């Protein structure tokens, strides 16, 4: 009987001690921090490792310092040139000041997500469709800079912003394809015209060079004959020299010239 009496006496005390230690001792991982409040007032950030709290007097809120990947839902955006598109993005951010993330904002994750949606629509609405498609890196940097400046008061650092998709309707896709085709055709015509201009300039330069030395024209003539003779064709085009025609022409023809 005395043993049972002692056990009944010490058992509640043992339970109280275990409950006290369970509520007083906290273990935080390397990537965690604890925001401690004493009687409702902020008293510091602790961790990582073993943390001892005073039960009923101190409370702790855990925060995770690892990078959070936030997927921004698809947003309807009207570009500066009045084209309706759907854009979604992904944001990478992390907590750098645990006390601000807990005290300054009620839910930093939801607040950052809503701010990212409004910033995405605001920034992309100031650009044309061509800029959205061709200058994503610049747009990513602009959005990241605005978000980072506004979330700094919440103790959050926005590390990166990536626009994933810019979806446009089928009619706009066909218009872009026709525009690209017309642009390629324009470039082809310009390149062909530039080639014709360069060829004409070279021919003019060659004619001037040949006109300085009549013997050069004869050598060119012989080269043309050699080229014709090497071709296996039933039709032979024989160039008739102008000087020989003048030689066979009468005196009256020469005087007229």
XYZ file of C-alpha atoms in Angstrom:
257
model
C 0.000 0.000 0.000
C 2.709 2.600 0.740
C 4.187 2.029 -2.734
C 0.852 2.661 -4.417
C 0.353 5.706 -2.268
C 3.728 7.128 -3.292
C 3.035 6.371 -6.969
C -0.308 8.142 -6.813
C 1.408 11.142 -5.217
C 4.340 11.432 -7.619
C 2.519 10.559 -10.846
C 0.701 13.901 -11.220
C 3.923 15.717 -10.454
C 5.721 13.688 -13.121
C 3.002 14.457 -15.643
C 3.206 18.164 -14.865
C 7.004 18.137 -15.270
C 6.789 16.323 -18.632
C 4.126 18.714 -19.891
C 6.192 21.660 -18.702
C 9.288 20.417 -20.505
C 7.299 19.641 -23.675
C 5.910 23.162 -23.799
C 9.157 24.830 -22.744
C 11.678 23.053 -24.964
C 11.556 23.701 -28.719
C 13.959 22.534 -31.407
C 14.367 24.585 -34.554
C 15.997 23.272 -37.710
C 18.791 25.089 -39.518
C 16.392 26.789 -41.934
C 13.873 27.778 -39.224
C 13.641 30.768 -36.929
C 11.335 31.416 -33.986
C 9.703 34.791 -33.362
C 9.220 34.961 -29.571
C 6.514 36.976 -27.836
C 6.590 37.517 -24.050
C 3.185 38.424 -22.648
C 2.181 39.463 -26.170
C 5.177 41.696 -26.814
C 7.903 40.895 -29.325
C 11.131 39.992 -27.519
C 13.377 38.632 -30.255
C 14.111 36.032 -32.901
C 15.728 32.775 -31.819
C 17.160 29.720 -33.499
C 18.254 27.451 -34.894
C 18.841 24.763 -32.291
C 17.423 24.261 -28.807
C 15.032 26.960 -27.557
C 13.651 27.157 -24.013
C 10.450 29.106 -23.437
C 8.540 30.000 -20.297
C 5.164 28.258 -20.556
C 2.074 30.469 -20.512
C 4.328 33.523 -20.599
C 6.149 33.158 -23.904
C 4.848 32.034 -27.299
C 6.827 31.331 -30.452
C 5.887 31.515 -34.125
C 8.007 29.469 -36.533
C 9.182 30.889 -39.868
C 10.825 29.084 -42.765
C 13.825 30.813 -44.374
C 13.938 28.594 -47.448
C 13.067 29.952 -50.885
C 9.355 29.781 -51.664
C 8.182 29.127 -55.226
C 4.903 30.929 -55.893
C 2.955 30.193 -59.060
C 1.041 33.288 -60.174
C -2.284 32.297 -61.809
C -2.986 33.287 -65.398
C -3.839 36.976 -65.651
C -5.831 38.746 -68.368
C -3.675 41.601 -69.626
C -4.403 44.205 -72.302
C -1.166 45.378 -73.880
C -0.395 48.951 -74.835
C -1.365 48.197 -78.454
C -4.785 46.870 -77.264
C -4.102 43.146 -77.613
C -5.713 40.833 -75.048
C -3.353 38.134 -73.736
C -3.184 35.711 -70.837
C 0.068 35.724 -68.880
C 1.222 33.604 -65.954
C 4.501 33.706 -64.070
C 6.444 32.159 -61.205
C 8.080 34.064 -58.332
C 10.951 32.975 -56.102
C 11.180 34.714 -52.729
C 12.301 34.058 -49.163
C 12.057 35.581 -45.685
C 15.063 37.633 -44.622
C 13.537 39.284 -41.510
C 11.354 36.866 -39.581
C 10.020 39.490 -37.188
C 8.753 41.720 -40.017
C 7.188 38.781 -41.872
C 5.128 37.924 -38.767
C 4.430 41.352 -37.288
C 4.045 43.639 -40.317
C 1.684 41.469 -42.402
C -1.016 38.991 -41.434
C -0.270 36.403 -44.151
C 2.910 37.174 -46.074
C 2.346 34.345 -48.569
C -1.088 35.538 -49.635
C -0.004 39.173 -49.580
C 2.968 38.460 -51.837
C 0.805 36.461 -54.231
C -1.827 39.191 -54.572
C 0.838 41.848 -55.005
C 2.506 39.747 -57.709
C -0.752 39.488 -59.664
C -1.442 43.220 -59.628
C 2.177 44.081 -60.454
C 2.189 41.607 -63.351
C -0.898 43.214 -64.909
C 0.377 46.733 -64.283
C 3.837 46.232 -65.782
C 2.800 44.208 -68.829
C -0.024 46.643 -69.630
C 2.598 49.313 -70.326
C 4.275 47.299 -73.116
C 3.355 46.201 -76.632
C 2.781 42.577 -77.570
C 6.080 42.432 -79.449
C 7.929 43.533 -76.316
C 6.163 40.862 -74.242
C 7.305 38.186 -76.668
C 10.836 39.442 -77.365
C 11.944 41.195 -74.168
C 10.963 38.818 -71.384
C 14.229 39.263 -69.517
C 13.692 43.003 -69.236
C 10.082 42.537 -68.102
C 11.169 39.952 -65.529
C 13.694 42.399 -64.105
C 11.132 45.219 -63.962
C 8.573 43.083 -62.126
C 11.201 41.714 -59.741
C 12.450 45.202 -58.901
C 8.938 46.521 -58.133
C 7.994 43.491 -56.021
C 11.262 43.565 -54.098
C 10.828 47.242 -53.265
C 7.266 46.779 -51.997
C 7.883 43.569 -50.001
C 10.985 44.925 -48.278
C 8.785 46.308 -45.480
C 7.502 42.759 -44.893
C 11.005 41.302 -44.511
C 10.726 39.420 -47.812
C 13.336 39.311 -50.576
C 12.089 38.589 -54.095
C 14.983 36.802 -55.765
C 13.621 36.152 -59.229
C 10.539 36.482 -61.443
C 9.987 34.423 -64.584
C 7.151 34.884 -67.085
C 6.195 31.365 -68.141
C 3.552 31.752 -70.842
C 2.074 34.517 -72.964
C -1.069 33.036 -74.526
C -2.788 34.817 -77.413
C -5.833 33.796 -79.445
C -5.654 31.969 -82.768
C -6.582 34.965 -84.931
C -3.711 36.976 -83.456
C -1.350 34.049 -84.050
C -2.302 34.010 -87.733
C -1.814 37.769 -87.978
C 1.644 37.478 -86.413
C 2.511 34.690 -88.871
C 1.430 36.842 -91.833
C 3.401 39.762 -90.460
C 6.516 37.613 -90.109
C 6.057 36.266 -93.638
C 5.708 39.789 -95.043
C 8.800 40.864 -93.129
C 10.838 37.981 -94.570
C 9.598 38.791 -98.075
C 10.559 42.442 -97.597
C 14.048 41.457 -96.475
C 14.431 39.121 -99.468
C 13.489 41.923 -101.886
C 15.855 44.362 -100.196
C 18.712 41.852 -100.315
C 17.991 41.133 -104.010
C 17.923 44.855 -104.826
C 21.184 45.432 -102.958
C 22.748 42.553 -104.893
C 21.609 44.049 -108.216
C 23.001 47.439 -107.195
C 26.374 45.966 -106.232
C 26.492 43.943 -109.463
C 25.743 47.058 -111.531
C 28.480 48.982 -109.740
C 30.988 46.191 -110.395
C 29.980 45.992 -114.079
C 30.394 49.745 -114.432
C 33.807 49.538 -112.806
C 34.810 46.676 -115.109
C 33.626 48.598 -118.199
C 35.679 51.607 -117.200
C 38.739 49.434 -116.686
C 38.318 47.723 -120.069
C 37.805 51.052 -121.838
C 41.244 52.224 -120.710
C 43.024 49.410 -122.588
C 41.500 48.158 -125.891
C 43.752 45.067 -125.691
C 41.900 44.032 -122.549
C 38.659 43.860 -124.543
C 40.331 41.526 -127.030
C 41.535 39.271 -124.229
C 38.019 39.224 -122.811
C 36.711 38.340 -126.251
C 39.124 35.412 -126.574
C 38.176 34.224 -123.103
C 34.500 34.234 -124.108
C 35.274 32.156 -127.220
C 37.166 29.642 -125.109
C 34.234 29.340 -122.744
C 31.774 28.794 -125.603
C 33.933 26.127 -127.253
C 34.080 24.076 -124.065
C 30.270 23.769 -123.885
C 28.603 20.750 -125.508
C 25.663 22.393 -127.182
C 24.075 22.262 -130.607
C 23.667 26.034 -130.665
C 26.719 28.270 -130.653
C 26.420 31.987 -130.112
C 29.359 33.669 -131.786
C 29.965 37.258 -130.674
C 30.856 39.492 -133.608
C 33.431 42.142 -132.703
C 32.337 45.694 -133.319
C 35.737 46.702 -134.693
C 35.581 44.039 -137.403
C 32.135 45.270 -138.451
C 33.507 48.748 -138.842
C 36.347 47.380 -140.958
C 33.982 45.770 -143.473
C 31.680 48.781 -143.537
C 31.978 51.210 -146.438
C 33.604 54.651 -146.281
C 30.210 56.335 -146.198
C 29.152 54.285 -143.132
C 32.390 55.198 -141.354
C 31.936 58.878 -142.183
C 28.375 58.771 -140.881
C 29.600 57.263 -137.619
